[in-house]
Amino acid sequence: MWKTGSSLKRRLNMLLVVCLIPLTIMIFYLIILVDRFSERYDVVVEKITMANAYNLTLKEDIDYIMYVVVVNSERAQEIVDTTRPHTIIAKARQVFGNLYEKADGDYARNQLDGILRCLNTLEDRIGEIEEDALVSGTYDENMVRLDLNVRILTELIQEQIQEYIYYEATNLEALRAGIRKEVESTIRMSGGILIVILLGALVISKKITIGITEPIRKLCEVTRIAGRGDFAVRAQEESSDELAVLNTSFNQMVEKIGNLVEDIRVEQLNLRATELRLLQAQINPHFLYNTLDAIVWLAESNEKEQVVKMVTALSDFFRTTLSKGRDYISIQEEEAHIRSYLQIQQVRYQDILEYEIRIPQELYEYEILKLTLQPLVENALYHGIKKKRGKGRILVTAEEREGKLVFRVRDDGMGMDEERLSYVRRVISGELTDPNTASGFGLFNVDQRLRLNYGPEYGLSMESEYQMWTEAMVVIPAVKN
């Protein structure tokens, strides 16, 4: 019987030793036994297969070839060179020679030795017939020699091969009976070992179970009490094993949870206030005022279609901004959001702004963190296009690459020199704080939101060439909505 303070790990290791070591030994024994049976069986089958390949074909091939030689004595040499009877006999001699070396009984060796001797004799007789056919071409004499020498020899070889195959098949049956006997013995032995293992495991596991379940039952009880909100409850620390450590950790956890619950309430209030400020920052008052002024100006100019277009775009813009409180929206919704924004801005900056959105429809079903691309489009307009003399163009593209979605927002505005680009990158990474660049839903917030939601390997990067172009690239995982 274990002491109360004995290590729980030690008890479980004891149970593993009782069960695992005998089972491992038995498994290794069975594997070795199966491998030995398989090896013996494969050897016999291989011998039968090798011999059986010449059981019928050797006689038929040699008899036919030599008959053709006798009948067409004038073309005997050509027939011999084409059909190569000597090659057939050489291959057969090699096969049965290998079988002779592997033979495990006198009877098999005698049969194989007889086959080899007959093959040698057959080769000599074939040579004589070939020579006579080439020299004299006497048909009747060669037919007699074909019947008395070649066909009788091939018939004898075939019978010896069949007797050898029968002998090996008998060995296979004996092997099967031996395997069956050993299997039955192994089953009885394995069954006995398994019963011993089960009995030992049952006794030990019962003792271990009692030593574990009772403290756990008590811990479960205080856990249920804590789950109902009573964080003043504490578990009793009676033993000195791992369960005592668990009880101590539980008590510490409950105490910390009680303290954290209050902190979380305060943080939730602060989070709601922060989210409200972020949403208010997105609903830019200047953008809204300017858009409404543009709508009024269009209405006064009796541009009804433009008014409807502007009001619809503004409605779509704020509908996506709110998105019923969702953090993730589809690529299609995000595209509609930036399209609404660009439609509104194009009315205001029609002399300087052109835009194009190239997002394949097959990407529409993937999801993206809301308000990811619009801040980049806004940045391209105000810091790229507006600072350039003449008309500028904003291009938004997207592609799927190696399980990731890559978005690019490119403008042909003023661009940035190396010093300014380095500065912006440091602002995005959080090394510097620039209220004009990283406030609200600016570049810094876009990058931080992406990294917090998707992981540090994703986020925002910037490239630019002064007075030429600027490109913001966003990489996120390809996850379907």
CSV table of C-alpha atoms in Angstrom, one decimal:
chain,number,residue,atom,x,y,z
A,1,MET,CA,0.0,0.0,0.0
A,2,TRP,CA,1.4,3.4,-1.0
A,3,LYS,CA,2.0,6.1,1.6
A,4,THR,CA,-0.2,9.2,1.4
A,5,GLY,CA,2.7,11.3,0.4
A,6,SER,CA,4.1,9.1,-2.3
A,7,SER,CA,4.5,10.7,-5.7
A,8,LEU,CA,1.6,10.3,-8.1
A,9,LYS,CA,4.1,10.1,-10.9
A,10,ARG,CA,5.7,7.1,-9.2
A,11,ARG,CA,2.4,5.3,-8.9
A,12,LEU,CA,1.6,5.8,-12.5
A,13,ASN,CA,5.1,4.7,-13.5
A,14,MET,CA,4.5,1.5,-11.5
A,15,LEU,CA,1.3,0.9,-13.4
A,16,LEU,CA,3.1,1.5,-16.7
A,17,VAL,CA,5.9,-0.9,-15.8
A,18,VAL,CA,3.4,-3.6,-14.9
A,19,CYS,CA,1.5,-3.2,-18.1
A,20,LEU,CA,4.0,-1.9,-20.7
A,21,ILE,CA,7.1,-4.1,-20.2
A,22,PRO,CA,5.3,-7.5,-20.5
A,23,LEU,CA,3.2,-6.2,-23.4
A,24,THR,CA,6.3,-4.9,-25.2
A,25,ILE,CA,8.1,-8.2,-24.8
A,26,MET,CA,5.1,-10.1,-26.1
A,27,ILE,CA,4.7,-7.7,-29.1
A,28,PHE,CA,8.4,-8.1,-30.0
A,29,TYR,CA,8.1,-11.9,-29.7
A,30,LEU,CA,5.1,-11.9,-32.0
A,31,ILE,CA,6.8,-9.6,-34.5
A,32,ILE,CA,9.8,-11.9,-34.6
A,33,LEU,CA,7.6,-15.0,-34.9
A,34,VAL,CA,5.6,-13.5,-37.8
A,35,ASP,CA,8.8,-12.4,-39.6
A,36,ARG,CA,10.3,-15.9,-39.2
A,37,PHE,CA,7.1,-17.5,-40.5
A,38,SER,CA,6.9,-15.1,-43.4
A,39,GLU,CA,10.5,-15.6,-44.4
A,40,ARG,CA,10.1,-19.4,-44.4
A,41,TYR,CA,6.9,-19.2,-46.4
A,42,ASP,CA,8.4,-16.8,-48.9
A,43,VAL,CA,11.4,-19.1,-49.5
A,44,VAL,CA,9.2,-22.0,-50.4
A,45,VAL,CA,6.8,-20.0,-52.6
A,46,GLU,CA,9.8,-18.4,-54.3
A,47,LYS,CA,11.2,-21.9,-55.2
A,48,ILE,CA,7.9,-23.1,-56.5
A,49,THR,CA,7.4,-20.0,-58.5
A,50,MET,CA,10.9,-20.2,-60.1
A,51,ALA,CA,10.4,-23.9,-61.0
A,52,ASN,CA,6.9,-23.5,-62.2
A,53,ALA,CA,8.0,-20.9,-64.7
A,54,TYR,CA,9.7,-23.7,-66.6
A,55,ASN,CA,7.1,-26.4,-66.0
A,56,LEU,CA,5.4,-26.1,-69.3
A,57,THR,CA,7.1,-23.4,-71.3
A,58,LEU,CA,10.5,-25.1,-71.5
A,59,LYS,CA,9.2,-28.2,-73.2
A,60,GLU,CA,6.9,-26.4,-75.5
A,61,ASP,CA,9.5,-23.8,-76.5
A,62,ILE,CA,12.4,-26.2,-77.1
A,63,ASP,CA,10.2,-28.8,-78.9
A,64,TYR,CA,8.7,-26.2,-81.2
A,65,ILE,CA,12.0,-24.5,-82.0
A,66,MET,CA,13.8,-27.7,-82.8
A,67,TYR,CA,10.9,-28.9,-85.0
A,68,VAL,CA,11.1,-25.7,-87.0
A,69,VAL,CA,14.9,-26.2,-87.3
A,70,VAL,CA,14.4,-29.8,-88.7
A,71,VAL,CA,11.6,-28.8,-91.1
A,72,ASN,CA,13.5,-25.8,-92.4
A,73,SER,CA,17.0,-27.2,-92.5
A,74,GLU,CA,18.1,-24.7,-95.1
A,75,ARG,CA,17.3,-21.8,-92.7
A,76,ALA,CA,18.5,-23.7,-89.6
A,77,GLN,CA,21.2,-21.3,-88.7
A,78,GLU,CA,18.9,-18.3,-89.1
A,79,ILE,CA,16.2,-19.9,-86.9
A,80,VAL,CA,18.7,-20.8,-84.2
A,81,ASP,CA,20.1,-17.3,-84.1
A,82,THR,CA,16.6,-15.8,-83.9
A,83,THR,CA,15.1,-18.1,-81.3
A,84,ARG,CA,18.3,-18.8,-79.3
A,85,PRO,CA,17.4,-22.3,-77.8
A,86,HIS,CA,20.8,-22.3,-76.1
A,87,THR,CA,20.0,-19.1,-74.3
A,88,ILE,CA,16.7,-20.6,-73.0
A,89,ILE,CA,18.6,-23.6,-71.7
A,90,ALA,CA,21.3,-21.4,-70.1
A,91,LYS,CA,18.7,-19.4,-68.2
A,92,ALA,CA,17.0,-22.5,-67.1
A,93,ARG,CA,20.3,-24.0,-65.9
A,94,GLN,CA,21.0,-20.8,-63.9
A,95,VAL,CA,17.6,-20.9,-62.3
A,96,PHE,CA,17.8,-24.5,-61.3
A,97,GLY,CA,21.4,-24.1,-60.2
A,98,ASN,CA,20.3,-21.4,-57.8
A,99,LEU,CA,17.6,-23.7,-56.5
A,100,TYR,CA,20.1,-26.5,-56.1
A,101,GLU,CA,22.2,-24.2,-53.9
A,102,LYS,CA,19.2,-23.3,-51.8
A,103,ALA,CA,17.9,-26.9,-51.5
A,104,ASP,CA,17.3,-28.0,-47.9
A,105,GLY,CA,16.9,-31.8,-48.5
A,106,ASP,CA,18.6,-34.7,-50.3
A,107,TYR,CA,15.5,-35.5,-52.4
A,108,ALA,CA,15.3,-31.9,-53.7
A,109,ARG,CA,19.0,-31.9,-54.5
A,110,ASN,CA,18.7,-35.2,-56.4
A,111,GLN,CA,15.8,-33.9,-58.5
A,112,LEU,CA,17.5,-30.6,-59.2
A,113,ASP,CA,20.8,-32.4,-60.1
A,114,GLY,CA,18.8,-34.6,-62.5
A,115,ILE,CA,17.3,-31.6,-64.1
A,116,LEU,CA,20.7,-29.9,-64.5
A,117,ARG,CA,22.2,-33.0,-66.1
A,118,CYS,CA,19.3,-33.4,-68.4
A,119,LEU,CA,19.6,-29.8,-69.4
A,120,ASN,CA,23.3,-30.3,-70.3
A,121,THR,CA,22.4,-33.4,-72.3
A,122,LEU,CA,19.6,-31.6,-74.0
A,123,GLU,CA,22.0,-28.8,-75.0
A,124,ASP,CA,24.4,-31.4,-76.6
A,125,ARG,CA,21.6,-33.1,-78.5
A,126,ILE,CA,20.3,-29.8,-79.8
A,127,GLY,CA,23.8,-28.9,-81.0
A,128,GLU,CA,24.0,-32.2,-82.9
A,129,ILE,CA,20.7,-31.7,-84.6
A,130,GLU,CA,21.7,-28.1,-85.5
A,131,GLU,CA,25.0,-29.3,-87.0
A,132,ASP,CA,23.3,-32.1,-89.0
A,133,ALA,CA,20.6,-29.7,-90.2
A,134,LEU,CA,23.3,-27.3,-91.4
A,135,VAL,CA,25.5,-30.0,-93.0
A,136,SER,CA,23.3,-32.7,-94.4
A,137,GLY,CA,19.8,-31.4,-93.9
A,138,THR,CA,18.5,-35.0,-93.7
A,139,TYR,CA,14.9,-34.5,-92.6
A,140,ASP,CA,14.0,-38.1,-91.6
A,141,GLU,CA,17.1,-38.7,-89.5
A,142,ASN,CA,16.7,-35.4,-87.7
A,143,MET,CA,13.0,-36.1,-87.0
A,144,VAL,CA,14.0,-39.4,-85.4
A,145,ARG,CA,16.7,-37.7,-83.4
A,146,LEU,CA,14.2,-35.0,-82.5
A,147,ASP,CA,11.8,-37.6,-81.1
A,148,LEU,CA,14.4,-39.8,-79.4
A,149,ASN,CA,16.7,-37.2,-78.0
A,150,VAL,CA,15.0,-33.8,-77.7
A,151,ARG,CA,11.4,-34.6,-77.0
A,152,ILE,CA,12.2,-37.4,-74.6
A,153,LEU,CA,14.6,-35.2,-72.7
A,154,THR,CA,12.2,-32.3,-72.4
A,155,GLU,CA,9.5,-34.7,-71.3
A,156,LEU,CA,11.9,-36.1,-68.6
A,157,ILE,CA,12.9,-32.5,-67.5
A,158,GLN,CA,9.2,-31.6,-67.2
A,159,GLU,CA,8.5,-34.6,-65.1
A,160,GLN,CA,11.4,-33.9,-62.8
A,161,ILE,CA,10.3,-30.3,-62.5
A,162,GLN,CA,6.8,-31.4,-61.6
A,163,GLU,CA,8.2,-33.8,-59.0
A,164,TYR,CA,10.3,-31.0,-57.5
A,165,ILE,CA,7.3,-28.7,-57.4
A,166,TYR,CA,5.3,-31.4,-55.7
A,167,TYR,CA,8.1,-31.9,-53.1
A,168,GLU,CA,8.2,-28.2,-52.4
A,169,ALA,CA,4.4,-28.0,-52.2
A,170,THR,CA,4.5,-30.9,-49.6
A,171,ASN,CA,7.1,-28.8,-47.7
A,172,LEU,CA,4.7,-25.9,-47.8
A,173,GLU,CA,1.9,-27.9,-46.3
A,174,ALA,CA,4.2,-29.2,-43.6
A,175,LEU,CA,5.3,-25.6,-43.0
A,176,ARG,CA,1.7,-24.5,-42.7
A,177,ALA,CA,0.9,-27.2,-40.2
A,178,GLY,CA,4.0,-26.2,-38.1
A,179,ILE,CA,3.0,-22.6,-38.3
A,180,ARG,CA,-0.5,-23.5,-37.1
A,181,LYS,CA,0.9,-25.4,-34.2
A,182,GLU,CA,3.2,-22.6,-33.2
A,183,VAL,CA,0.4,-20.0,-33.6
A,184,GLU,CA,-1.9,-22.0,-31.3
A,185,SER,CA,1.0,-22.3,-28.7
A,186,THR,CA,1.6,-18.6,-29.0
A,187,ILE,CA,-2.0,-17.7,-28.5
A,188,ARG,CA,-2.2,-19.8,-25.3
A,189,MET,CA,0.9,-18.2,-24.0
A,190,SER,CA,-0.2,-14.7,-25.0
A,191,GLY,CA,-3.6,-15.2,-23.4
A,192,GLY,CA,-1.9,-16.3,-20.1
A,193,ILE,CA,0.4,-13.3,-20.1
A,194,LEU,CA,-2.5,-11.0,-20.9
A,195,ILE,CA,-4.5,-12.4,-18.0
A,196,VAL,CA,-1.6,-11.8,-15.6
A,197,ILE,CA,-1.1,-8.3,-16.9
A,198,LEU,CA,-4.8,-7.5,-16.5
A,199,LEU,CA,-4.9,-8.8,-13.0
A,200,GLY,CA,-1.8,-6.9,-12.0
A,201,ALA,CA,-3.0,-3.7,-13.6
A,202,LEU,CA,-6.5,-4.1,-12.0
A,203,VAL,CA,-5.0,-4.3,-8.5
A,204,ILE,CA,-2.5,-1.5,-9.0
A,205,SER,CA,-5.0,0.8,-10.8
A,206,LYS,CA,-7.6,0.3,-8.1
A,207,LYS,CA,-5.1,1.5,-5.4
A,208,ILE,CA,-4.0,4.4,-7.6
A,209,THR,CA,-7.6,5.3,-8.5
A,210,ILE,CA,-8.6,5.6,-4.8
A,211,GLY,CA,-5.6,7.7,-4.1
A,212,ILE,CA,-6.4,10.1,-6.9
A,213,THR,CA,-10.2,10.3,-7.2
A,214,GLU,CA,-10.9,11.2,-3.6
A,215,PRO,CA,-8.7,14.3,-3.6
A,216,ILE,CA,-10.0,15.2,-7.0
A,217,ARG,CA,-13.6,14.8,-5.9
A,218,LYS,CA,-13.0,17.3,-3.1
A,219,LEU,CA,-11.2,19.6,-5.5
A,220,CYS,CA,-14.2,19.3,-8.0
A,221,GLU,CA,-16.5,20.3,-5.2
A,222,VAL,CA,-14.7,23.5,-4.3
A,223,THR,CA,-14.3,24.2,-8.1
A,224,ARG,CA,-18.1,24.1,-8.5
A,225,ILE,CA,-18.4,26.5,-5.6
A,226,ALA,CA,-15.9,28.8,-7.2
A,227,GLY,CA,-17.7,28.4,-10.6
A,228,ARG,CA,-20.8,29.9,-8.9
A,229,GLY,CA,-18.9,33.0,-8.2
A,230,ASP,CA,-17.7,32.4,-4.6
A,231,PHE,CA,-14.0,33.2,-4.9
A,232,ALA,CA,-13.4,33.0,-1.2
A,233,VAL,CA,-13.6,29.2,-1.2
A,234,ARG,CA,-10.3,27.3,-0.7
A,235,ALA,CA,-9.2,23.7,-1.3
A,236,GLN,CA,-7.8,21.7,1.7
A,237,GLU,CA,-4.0,20.9,1.4
A,238,GLU,CA,-3.9,17.5,3.2
A,239,SER,CA,-1.3,15.5,1.2
A,240,SER,CA,2.2,16.3,0.0
A,241,ASP,CA,2.0,14.8,-3.6
A,242,GLU,CA,1.2,16.4,-6.9
A,243,LEU,CA,-2.5,16.8,-5.9
A,244,ALA,CA,-1.3,19.0,-3.0
A,245,VAL,CA,0.4,21.2,-5.6
A,246,LEU,CA,-2.8,21.2,-7.6
A,247,ASN,CA,-4.8,22.3,-4.5
A,248,THR,CA,-2.3,25.0,-3.7
A,249,SER,CA,-2.3,26.2,-7.3
A,250,PHE,CA,-6.1,26.2,-7.3
A,251,ASN,CA,-6.2,28.4,-4.2
A,252,GLN,CA,-3.8,30.8,-5.7
A,253,MET,CA,-5.7,30.8,-9.0
A,254,VAL,CA,-9.0,31.5,-7.2
A,255,GLU,CA,-7.5,34.4,-5.3
A,256,LYS,CA,-6.1,35.9,-8.5
A,257,ILE,CA,-9.3,35.3,-10.4
A,258,GLY,CA,-11.1,37.2,-7.6
A,259,ASN,CA,-8.7,40.1,-8.1
A,260,LEU,CA,-8.9,39.9,-11.9
A,261,VAL,CA,-12.6,39.9,-12.1
A,262,GLU,CA,-12.7,43.4,-10.7
A,263,ASP,CA,-9.9,44.5,-13.0
A,264,ILE,CA,-11.7,43.0,-16.0
A,265,ARG,CA,-14.8,45.0,-15.2
A,266,VAL,CA,-12.8,48.2,-15.2
A,267,GLU,CA,-11.0,47.2,-18.4
A,268,GLN,CA,-14.2,46.4,-20.2
A,269,LEU,CA,-15.5,49.9,-19.4
A,270,ASN,CA,-12.2,51.3,-20.8
A,271,LEU,CA,-12.4,49.1,-23.8
A,272,ARG,CA,-15.9,50.3,-24.7
A,273,ALA,CA,-14.7,53.8,-24.4
A,274,THR,CA,-11.8,53.1,-26.6
A,275,GLU,CA,-13.9,51.4,-29.2
A,276,LEU,CA,-16.3,54.3,-29.2
A,277,ARG,CA,-13.4,56.7,-29.8
A,278,LEU,CA,-12.0,54.5,-32.7
A,279,LEU,CA,-15.5,54.5,-34.3
A,280,GLN,CA,-15.8,58.2,-33.9
A,281,ALA,CA,-12.4,58.7,-35.5
A,282,GLN,CA,-13.5,56.6,-38.4
A,283,ILE,CA,-16.6,58.7,-38.8
A,284,ASN,CA,-14.4,61.7,-39.6
A,285,PRO,CA,-16.4,64.9,-39.1
A,286,HIS,CA,-14.6,66.7,-41.8
A,287,PHE,CA,-15.2,63.9,-44.3
A,288,LEU,CA,-18.9,63.9,-43.4
A,289,TYR,CA,-19.2,67.7,-43.5
A,290,ASN,CA,-17.4,67.9,-46.9
A,291,THR,CA,-19.5,65.0,-48.3
A,292,LEU,CA,-22.8,66.6,-47.1
A,293,ASP,CA,-21.6,70.0,-48.6
A,294,ALA,CA,-21.0,68.2,-51.9
A,295,ILE,CA,-24.4,66.7,-51.8
A,296,VAL,CA,-26.0,70.1,-51.1
A,297,TRP,CA,-24.0,71.6,-54.0
A,298,LEU,CA,-25.1,68.9,-56.3
A,299,ALA,CA,-28.7,69.3,-55.3
A,300,GLU,CA,-28.5,73.0,-55.9
A,301,SER,CA,-27.1,72.2,-59.3
A,302,ASN,CA,-30.0,69.9,-59.9
A,303,GLU,CA,-27.7,66.9,-60.3
A,304,LYS,CA,-30.2,64.4,-59.1
A,305,GLU,CA,-28.4,61.3,-60.3
A,306,GLN,CA,-25.2,62.5,-58.7
A,307,VAL,CA,-27.1,63.2,-55.4
A,308,VAL,CA,-28.6,59.7,-55.4
A,309,LYS,CA,-25.1,58.3,-56.2
A,310,MET,CA,-23.5,60.3,-53.4
A,311,VAL,CA,-26.2,59.5,-50.8
A,312,THR,CA,-26.1,55.8,-51.7
A,313,ALA,CA,-22.3,55.6,-51.5
A,314,LEU,CA,-22.3,57.5,-48.1
A,315,SER,CA,-25.0,55.1,-46.8
A,316,ASP,CA,-23.0,52.0,-48.0
A,317,PHE,CA,-19.8,53.5,-46.5
A,318,PHE,CA,-21.2,53.9,-43.0
A,319,ARG,CA,-23.2,50.6,-43.2
A,320,THR,CA,-19.9,48.7,-43.7
A,321,THR,CA,-18.2,50.9,-41.0
A,322,LEU,CA,-20.7,49.7,-38.5
A,323,SER,CA,-21.3,46.1,-39.9
A,324,LYS,CA,-23.6,45.2,-37.0
A,325,GLY,CA,-20.7,45.2,-34.6
A,326,ARG,CA,-18.8,42.5,-36.5
A,327,ASP,CA,-15.0,42.6,-36.5
A,328,TYR,CA,-14.6,40.5,-39.6
A,329,ILE,CA,-16.4,41.0,-42.9
A,330,SER,CA,-16.1,39.5,-46.4
A,331,ILE,CA,-13.7,40.7,-49.0
A,332,GLN,CA,-16.7,41.7,-51.1
A,333,GLU,CA,-17.9,43.9,-48.2
A,334,GLU,CA,-14.5,45.5,-47.8
A,335,GLU,CA,-14.3,46.2,-51.5
A,336,ALA,CA,-17.7,47.8,-51.4
A,337,HIS,CA,-16.6,49.9,-48.5
A,338,ILE,CA,-13.5,51.4,-50.3
A,339,ARG,CA,-15.5,51.7,-53.5
A,340,SER,CA,-18.1,53.8,-51.7
A,341,TYR,CA,-15.3,55.9,-50.2
A,342,LEU,CA,-13.6,56.5,-53.6
A,343,GLN,CA,-16.9,57.3,-55.3
A,344,ILE,CA,-17.6,60.0,-52.8
A,345,GLN,CA,-14.1,61.4,-53.0
A,346,GLN,CA,-14.1,61.3,-56.8
A,347,VAL,CA,-17.0,63.7,-56.8
A,348,ARG,CA,-15.1,66.1,-54.6
A,349,TYR,CA,-11.7,65.6,-56.4
A,350,GLN,CA,-12.8,64.7,-59.9
A,351,ASP,CA,-10.1,66.9,-61.4
A,352,ILE,CA,-7.3,65.0,-59.7
A,353,LEU,CA,-8.5,61.5,-58.8
A,354,GLU,CA,-8.9,58.4,-60.8
A,355,TYR,CA,-9.1,54.9,-59.2
A,356,GLU,CA,-9.3,51.2,-60.1
A,357,ILE,CA,-10.1,48.2,-58.0
A,358,ARG,CA,-8.9,44.8,-59.1
A,359,ILE,CA,-10.1,42.2,-56.7
A,360,PRO,CA,-11.0,38.8,-58.2
A,361,GLN,CA,-14.5,37.5,-57.5
A,362,GLU,CA,-13.1,34.2,-56.3
A,363,LEU,CA,-11.7,36.0,-53.3
A,364,TYR,CA,-15.0,37.5,-52.2
A,365,GLU,CA,-15.9,34.6,-49.9
A,366,TYR,CA,-12.7,35.1,-47.8
A,367,GLU,CA,-12.8,37.2,-44.7
A,368,ILE,CA,-10.8,40.3,-43.7
A,369,LEU,CA,-10.6,42.4,-40.6
A,370,LYS,CA,-13.0,45.3,-41.0
A,371,LEU,CA,-11.5,48.8,-41.9
A,372,THR,CA,-8.2,47.4,-43.2
A,373,LEU,CA,-8.0,48.9,-46.7
A,374,GLN,CA,-10.0,52.1,-46.3
A,375,PRO,CA,-7.4,53.8,-44.2
A,376,LEU,CA,-4.7,52.9,-46.8
A,377,VAL,CA,-6.9,54.3,-49.6
A,378,GLU,CA,-7.4,57.5,-47.6
A,379,ASN,CA,-3.7,57.8,-46.9
A,380,ALA,CA,-3.0,57.4,-50.6
A,381,LEU,CA,-5.4,60.2,-51.5
A,382,TYR,CA,-4.4,62.8,-48.9
A,383,HIS,CA,-0.6,62.1,-48.7
A,384,GLY,CA,0.0,61.0,-52.3
A,385,ILE,CA,-2.5,62.3,-54.9
A,386,LYS,CA,-3.4,65.6,-53.3
A,387,LYS,CA,0.3,66.6,-53.0
A,388,LYS,CA,0.9,65.9,-56.7
A,389,ARG,CA,0.2,68.4,-59.4
A,390,GLY,CA,-2.2,67.1,-61.9
A,391,LYS,CA,-4.4,64.0,-61.9
A,392,GLY,CA,-3.3,60.9,-59.9
A,393,ARG,CA,-4.5,57.4,-59.9
A,394,ILE,CA,-5.1,54.9,-57.0
A,395,LEU,CA,-5.0,51.2,-57.8
A,396,VAL,CA,-6.2,48.5,-55.3
A,397,THR,CA,-5.4,44.9,-56.1
A,398,ALA,CA,-5.6,41.5,-54.3
A,399,GLU,CA,-4.3,38.0,-54.9
A,400,GLU,CA,-4.1,34.7,-53.2
A,401,ARG,CA,-0.5,33.3,-52.8
A,402,GLU,CA,0.6,30.2,-50.8
A,403,GLY,CA,-2.4,30.3,-48.4
A,404,LYS,CA,-2.2,34.0,-47.9
A,405,LEU,CA,-4.1,37.0,-49.2
A,406,VAL,CA,-2.0,39.9,-50.4
A,407,PHE,CA,-3.6,43.4,-50.9
A,408,ARG,CA,-1.8,46.3,-52.5
A,409,VAL,CA,-2.9,50.0,-52.5
A,410,ARG,CA,-0.8,51.9,-55.0
A,411,ASP,CA,-0.8,55.5,-56.0
A,412,ASP,CA,1.3,57.5,-58.4
A,413,GLY,CA,1.4,60.6,-56.2
A,414,MET,CA,4.4,62.4,-54.7
A,415,GLY,CA,6.0,59.3,-53.2
A,416,MET,CA,8.6,59.5,-50.4
A,417,ASP,CA,12.3,59.7,-50.4
A,418,GLU,CA,14.4,57.2,-48.4
A,419,GLU,CA,14.5,59.3,-45.2
A,420,ARG,CA,10.7,59.9,-45.1
A,421,LEU,CA,10.0,56.2,-46.0
A,422,SER,CA,12.3,55.1,-43.2
A,423,TYR,CA,10.5,57.4,-40.8
A,424,VAL,CA,7.0,56.2,-41.8
A,425,ARG,CA,8.2,52.6,-41.4
A,426,ARG,CA,9.4,53.3,-37.9
A,427,VAL,CA,6.0,54.9,-37.1
A,428,ILE,CA,4.2,51.9,-38.4
A,429,SER,CA,6.4,49.6,-36.3
A,430,GLY,CA,5.7,51.6,-33.2
A,431,GLU,CA,9.2,52.9,-32.7
A,432,LEU,CA,8.0,56.5,-33.1
A,433,THR,CA,4.8,58.2,-32.3
A,434,ASP,CA,3.5,60.6,-34.9
A,435,PRO,CA,0.0,62.0,-34.1
A,436,ASN,CA,-0.4,63.0,-37.8
A,437,THR,CA,0.5,59.5,-39.1
A,438,ALA,CA,-0.4,56.9,-36.5
A,439,SER,CA,-3.5,58.3,-34.8
A,440,GLY,CA,-7.0,56.8,-35.0
A,441,PHE,CA,-7.2,54.3,-37.8
A,442,GLY,CA,-3.9,55.4,-39.4
A,443,LEU,CA,-1.1,53.2,-40.6
A,444,PHE,CA,0.1,52.3,-37.2
A,445,ASN,CA,-3.3,51.1,-36.0
A,446,VAL,CA,-3.9,49.1,-39.2
A,447,ASP,CA,-0.6,47.3,-38.7
A,448,GLN,CA,-1.2,46.7,-35.0
A,449,ARG,CA,-4.8,45.4,-35.5
A,450,LEU,CA,-3.6,43.0,-38.2
A,451,ARG,CA,-0.7,41.6,-36.0
A,452,LEU,CA,-2.9,41.3,-32.9
A,453,ASN,CA,-5.7,39.5,-34.8
A,454,TYR,CA,-3.7,37.4,-37.3
A,455,GLY,CA,-0.2,37.0,-35.7
A,456,PRO,CA,3.2,38.7,-35.9
A,457,GLU,CA,4.0,37.2,-39.4
A,458,TYR,CA,1.2,39.3,-40.9
A,459,GLY,CA,0.7,43.0,-41.2
A,460,LEU,CA,1.4,46.1,-43.2
A,461,SER,CA,4.5,47.2,-45.2
A,462,MET,CA,5.3,50.3,-47.3
A,463,GLU,CA,7.4,50.9,-50.4
A,464,SER,CA,7.8,54.1,-52.3
A,465,GLU,CA,9.9,56.0,-54.8
A,466,TYR,CA,10.0,59.8,-54.6
A,467,GLN,CA,7.9,61.7,-57.1
A,468,MET,CA,6.9,58.4,-58.6
A,469,TRP,CA,4.7,56.1,-56.5
A,470,THR,CA,3.8,54.7,-53.1
A,471,GLU,CA,2.5,51.2,-52.3
A,472,ALA,CA,1.0,49.8,-49.1
A,473,MET,CA,0.9,46.0,-48.9
A,474,VAL,CA,-1.2,44.0,-46.5
A,475,VAL,CA,-0.7,40.3,-45.9
A,476,ILE,CA,-3.3,38.2,-44.1
A,477,PRO,CA,-4.1,34.5,-43.9
A,478,ALA,CA,-6.6,33.1,-46.5
A,479,VAL,CA,-9.6,32.2,-44.4
A,480,LYS,CA,-13.1,31.7,-45.9
A,481,ASN,CA,-15.9,33.6,-44.4
